[in-house]
Coordinates of C-alpha atoms and ligand atoms in Angstrom, one line a residue:
M1 CA -16.8 17.4 18.2
P2 CA -16.2 16.2 14.7
A3 CA -13.1 14.1 14.1
R4 CA -9.6 15.5 13.2
I5 CA -8.8 14.7 9.6
L6 CA -5.7 12.7 9.0
D7 CA -4.6 14.4 5.8
G8 CA -2.8 11.9 3.6
K9 CA -2.5 14.2 0.7
A10 CA -0.4 16.8 2.6
L11 CA 1.8 14.2 4.4
A12 CA 2.4 12.3 1.1
Q13 CA 3.5 15.6 -0.5
T14 CA 6.0 16.2 2.2
I15 CA 7.4 12.7 2.0
R16 CA 7.6 13.0 -1.8
E17 CA 9.6 16.2 -1.4
V18 CA 12.0 14.6 1.1
T19 CA 12.4 11.6 -1.1
A20 CA 13.2 13.8 -4.2
A21 CA 16.0 15.5 -2.2
E22 CA 17.4 12.1 -1.2
V23 CA 17.2 11.0 -4.9
A24 CA 19.2 14.1 -5.9
S25 CA 21.9 13.3 -3.4
L26 CA 22.1 9.7 -4.4
R27 CA 22.6 10.9 -8.0
R28 CA 25.2 13.4 -6.9
E29 CA 27.2 11.1 -4.6
R30 CA 26.9 7.7 -6.2
E31 CA 25.7 8.5 -9.7
I32 CA 22.7 6.2 -9.2
V33 CA 19.3 7.2 -10.5
P34 CA 16.5 5.0 -9.0
G35 CA 14.5 3.2 -11.6
L36 CA 11.0 1.7 -11.2
T37 CA 9.3 -0.4 -13.9
V38 CA 5.6 -1.0 -13.4
I39 CA 4.2 -4.0 -15.4
L40 CA 0.6 -3.5 -16.5
V41 CA -1.1 -6.5 -18.1
G42 CA -4.3 -5.7 -20.0
E43 CA -6.5 -2.6 -19.8
N44 CA -8.3 -2.6 -16.4
P45 CA -9.4 1.1 -16.2
A46 CA -8.7 1.6 -12.5
S47 CA -5.2 -0.1 -12.9
Q48 CA -4.4 2.2 -15.8
V49 CA -5.0 5.3 -13.5
Y50 CA -3.0 3.8 -10.6
V51 CA -0.1 2.9 -12.9
R52 CA 0.0 6.4 -14.5
N53 CA 0.0 8.0 -11.0
K54 CA 2.9 5.8 -9.9
Q55 CA 5.0 6.5 -13.0
N56 CA 4.3 10.2 -12.8
A57 CA 5.2 10.3 -9.1
C58 CA 8.5 8.6 -9.8
N59 CA 9.5 10.9 -12.5
A60 CA 8.5 14.0 -10.4
A61 CA 10.9 12.7 -7.7
G62 CA 13.7 12.5 -10.1
M63 CA 13.6 8.8 -10.6
V64 CA 13.1 6.9 -13.9
G65 CA 9.5 5.6 -13.8
R66 CA 8.6 3.3 -16.7
T67 CA 5.5 1.3 -17.5
L68 CA 5.7 -2.0 -19.4
R69 CA 2.3 -2.5 -21.0
L70 CA 1.5 -6.1 -22.0
P71 CA -1.5 -7.6 -23.7
A72 CA -4.3 -9.1 -21.6
D73 CA -3.8 -12.5 -23.3
I74 CA 0.0 -12.8 -22.6
S75 CA 1.1 -16.2 -21.6
Q76 CA 2.5 -16.8 -18.1
S77 CA 5.9 -17.9 -19.5
T78 CA 6.2 -14.7 -21.6
L79 CA 5.3 -12.5 -18.6
I80 CA 7.9 -14.4 -16.5
H81 CA 10.5 -13.9 -19.2
D82 CA 9.8 -10.1 -19.2
I83 CA 10.2 -10.1 -15.4
E84 CA 13.5 -12.0 -15.6
R85 CA 14.8 -9.5 -18.1
L86 CA 14.0 -6.7 -15.7
N87 CA 15.6 -8.6 -12.8
A88 CA 18.8 -8.6 -14.8
D89 CA 18.7 -4.9 -15.8
P90 CA 21.0 -2.8 -13.5
M91 CA 19.1 0.4 -14.3
V92 CA 15.9 -1.1 -12.9
H93 CA 15.9 -1.1 -9.1
G94 CA 12.2 -1.7 -8.5
I95 CA 9.7 -3.9 -10.2
L96 CA 6.0 -3.9 -9.6
V97 CA 3.3 -6.0 -11.2
Q98 CA 0.0 -4.2 -11.0
L99 CA -2.8 -6.4 -9.6
P100 CA -5.2 -7.8 -10.4
L101 CA -3.9 -9.9 -13.2
P102 CA -6.2 -11.5 -15.8
P103 CA -7.6 -14.7 -14.5
H104 CA -5.6 -17.1 -16.6
L105 CA -2.4 -15.9 -14.9
D106 CA -1.3 -17.3 -11.5
E107 CA -0.6 -14.2 -9.4
R108 CA 1.4 -16.0 -6.7
A109 CA 3.6 -17.8 -9.3
V110 CA 4.3 -14.5 -11.2
L111 CA 5.1 -12.4 -8.0
S112 CA 7.5 -15.0 -6.8
R113 CA 9.6 -14.6 -9.9
I114 CA 10.4 -10.9 -9.2
S115 CA 13.9 -10.6 -7.6
P116 CA 13.1 -10.1 -3.8
R117 CA 15.7 -7.3 -3.8
K118 CA 13.6 -5.4 -6.5
D119 CA 10.2 -6.3 -5.0
V120 CA 9.2 -2.8 -3.9
D121 CA 5.6 -4.0 -3.4
G122 CA 6.8 -6.4 -0.7
F123 CA 4.7 -9.3 -2.1
H124 CA 7.5 -11.8 -2.7
P125 CA 7.3 -14.7 -0.2
E126 CA 10.8 -13.8 1.0
N127 CA 9.8 -10.3 1.9
V128 CA 6.5 -11.5 3.4
G129 CA 8.6 -13.9 5.6
L130 CA 11.0 -11.2 6.6
L131 CA 8.1 -9.0 7.8
A132 CA 6.5 -11.9 9.6
S133 CA 9.7 -12.7 11.4
G134 CA 10.3 -9.2 12.6
T135 CA 13.1 -8.1 10.2
P136 CA 11.3 -6.4 7.4
R137 CA 13.0 -5.5 4.1
F138 CA 10.3 -4.3 1.7
V139 CA 6.9 -3.8 3.3
P140 CA 3.7 -3.4 1.2
C141 CA 3.1 0.3 0.5
T142 CA -0.5 0.7 1.8
P143 CA 0.1 -0.6 5.3
L144 CA 3.4 1.3 5.4
G145 CA 1.6 4.5 4.5
I146 CA -1.1 3.9 7.1
R147 CA 1.7 3.5 9.8
E148 CA 3.1 6.8 8.7
L149 CA -0.3 8.5 8.9
L150 CA -0.8 7.1 12.5
I151 CA 2.7 8.2 13.6
H152 CA 2.5 11.7 12.1
G153 CA -1.1 12.1 13.1
G154 CA -0.2 11.6 16.8
V155 CA -2.1 8.3 17.1
E156 CA -0.5 6.2 19.8
T157 CA -0.3 2.5 18.7
R158 CA 1.6 1.2 21.7
G159 CA -0.8 -0.7 23.9
A160 CA -3.7 0.3 21.7
H161 CA -6.2 -2.3 20.5
A162 CA -6.1 -2.2 16.7
V163 CA -8.8 -4.0 14.7
V164 CA -8.1 -4.7 11.1
L165 CA -11.1 -5.4 8.9
G166 CA -9.9 -7.6 6.0
R167 CA -7.1 -10.2 5.6
S168 CA -5.8 -9.5 2.1
Q169 CA -2.1 -10.1 1.3
I170 CA -1.9 -6.5 0.1
V171 CA -3.4 -4.7 3.1
G172 CA -5.0 -6.7 6.0
K173 CA -2.3 -9.2 6.8
P174 CA 0.8 -7.0 6.4
M175 CA -1.0 -4.2 8.3
A176 CA -1.6 -6.6 11.3
L177 CA 2.1 -7.7 11.1
L178 CA 3.3 -4.0 11.1
L179 CA 1.1 -3.1 14.1
L180 CA 2.6 -6.1 15.9
Q181 CA 6.2 -5.1 15.3
R182 CA 8.2 -3.7 18.2
G183 CA 8.8 0.1 18.2
E184 CA 7.3 3.2 16.8
G185 CA 4.0 2.7 15.0
G186 CA 3.8 -0.9 16.5
D187 CA 3.4 -2.6 19.9
A188 CA -0.4 -2.7 19.3
T189 CA -2.7 -5.5 20.4
V190 CA -4.1 -6.7 17.1
T191 CA -7.4 -8.3 16.0
V192 CA -8.0 -9.3 12.4
C193 CA -11.6 -9.7 11.2
H194 CA -12.6 -11.3 7.9
T195 CA -15.5 -13.0 6.1
G196 CA -15.5 -15.8 8.5
T197 CA -15.7 -13.6 11.6
R198 CA -19.0 -13.7 13.5
D199 CA -20.2 -10.1 14.3
A200 CA -17.3 -8.1 13.0
A201 CA -19.1 -4.9 14.3
A202 CA -18.7 -6.1 17.9
Y203 CA -14.9 -6.4 17.5
A204 CA -14.8 -3.1 15.6
R205 CA -16.5 -1.3 18.5
Q206 CA -13.6 -2.4 20.8
A207 CA -11.0 -0.8 18.6
D208 CA -8.9 2.2 19.6
I209 CA -7.6 2.1 16.0
L210 CA -9.9 0.7 13.3
I211 CA -8.6 -0.1 9.9
A212 CA -11.2 -0.8 7.3
A213 CA -10.0 -2.7 4.2
I214 CA -13.1 -4.6 3.4
G215 CA -13.9 -3.5 -0.2
R216 CA -17.5 -2.7 0.5
P217 CA -18.7 0.9 0.1
E218 CA -19.7 2.7 3.4
Q219 CA -20.0 -0.6 5.3
V220 CA -18.5 0.8 8.6
T221 CA -21.2 3.1 10.2
A222 CA -21.1 5.1 13.4
D223 CA -22.4 2.1 15.4
W224 CA -19.3 0.2 14.6
V225 CA -17.0 2.8 16.1
K226 CA -16.0 3.4 19.7
P227 CA -16.1 7.1 20.6
G228 CA -12.6 8.6 20.4
A229 CA -11.2 5.9 18.0
A230 CA -8.9 6.6 15.1
V231 CA -10.5 5.3 11.9
I232 CA -8.4 4.5 8.7
D233 CA -10.3 4.0 5.5
V234 CA -8.5 1.9 2.9
G235 CA -11.5 1.6 0.5
I236 CA -12.2 3.6 -2.6
H237 CA -15.5 3.2 -4.6
K238 CA -17.6 5.2 -6.9
R239 CA -21.1 5.8 -5.6
A240 CA -24.2 5.8 -7.8
D241 CA -24.2 9.6 -7.6
G242 CA -20.7 9.6 -9.1
R243 CA -18.9 10.7 -5.9
L244 CA -16.1 8.7 -4.4
C245 CA -16.4 7.0 -1.0
G246 CA -14.6 4.5 1.1
D247 CA -15.4 1.5 3.2
V248 CA -16.4 3.9 6.0
H249 CA -19.6 6.0 6.1
F250 CA -17.7 9.2 6.6
P251 CA -20.5 11.6 7.6
S252 CA -21.7 9.5 10.5
V253 CA -18.3 8.1 11.7
A254 CA -16.7 11.5 11.7
Q255 CA -19.1 12.5 14.5
V256 CA -17.9 9.7 16.7
A257 CA -14.2 9.2 15.9
A258 CA -11.4 11.3 17.2
A259 CA -9.4 11.1 14.0
I260 CA -10.3 9.8 10.5
T261 CA -8.9 9.6 7.0
P262 CA -10.9 11.1 4.2
V263 CA -11.5 9.4 0.8
P264 CA -10.0 10.6 -1.4
G265 CA -7.0 12.3 0.1
G266 CA -6.2 9.8 2.9
V267 CA -4.6 6.4 2.4
G268 CA -4.3 6.6 -1.4
P269 CA -1.7 9.3 -1.8
M270 CA 0.3 7.7 1.0
T271 CA 0.6 4.4 -0.9
V272 CA 2.2 6.2 -3.8
A273 CA 4.6 8.1 -1.5
M274 CA 5.7 4.8 0.2
L275 CA 6.3 3.2 -3.2
L276 CA 8.8 6.0 -4.0
R277 CA 10.5 5.4 -0.6
N278 CA 10.7 1.7 -1.3
T279 CA 12.2 2.3 -4.7
L280 CA 14.8 4.7 -3.3
Q281 CA 15.6 2.0 -0.7
A282 CA 16.0 -0.6 -3.4
A283 CA 18.4 1.7 -5.3
I284 CA 20.5 2.6 -2.2
Q285 CA 20.8 -1.2 -1.4
S286 CA 21.6 -2.1 -5.0
Ligands
GUN1 N1 -3.6 -3.3 -6.8 C1 -4.2 -2.7 -5.8 N2 -3.3 -2.3 -4.9 C2 -2.1 -2.7 -5.3 C3 -0.7 -2.5 -4.8 O1 -0.5 -2.0 -3.7 N3 0.2 -3.0 -5.6 C4 0.0 -3.7 -6.8 N4 1.0 -4.1 -7.5 N5 -1.2 -3.8 -7.3 C5 -2.2 -3.3 -6.5

């Protein structure tokens, strides 16, 4: 039987509607309008699309979504100066620096200058540490969205063996930490595979929940997947024929898995929905 589809587009829409209602009551009761500023450095075409989606989603939820466009050759000190101005602006509750940055900029140094209480991406070392120590404040949006998909899709994480393919700061590492947390959407036994892993497919085949965040098109084929597993695909790539695909070879894996996220329409829309939630949280806590 082909796998059940974990529909991120539909769930994200529901979450966005609920968030919009909460934004309206925050405005009514406390006269606070959540504000998010996204900083886009340079003209990376994919980043431009992502940033536009984030800004539009904010505005549609009744928040103030703004984009600060900066030239690709901006100096690190000027960029940090702009971040500090936003840190001090009471109308701005969330700040997000779209990645990747041009190579002359030190990503880690830049992200650490965002106020940790406005760091809706959850990349500041203080927020990374809070997640790692089991008392999360802001959690990166993609792993947070995946956890929601698992919970709402009826995928039991407690006691499950979750295998995360990829150890990035944006997805792999925080995903593993979330799955390890106590409580709903957590309590999993977690394995993280990466470029140094010998025979990642052998680990993947042991997964009840397989999360592919590798960055290589259609790498995960049916022989990587245990029958009945839930498969989450974080990748998004353009194939030679112009169609979009993920890190998972959907046609074959959907014949083996019990549940699977599509690309597009799986993890991507959930990431944006979680950004809205994090921005609302930042405004509530301001
Ligand atoms: N680039 C790719 N994913 C992300 C993300 O979640 N946040 C930011 N800031 N940049 C990204």
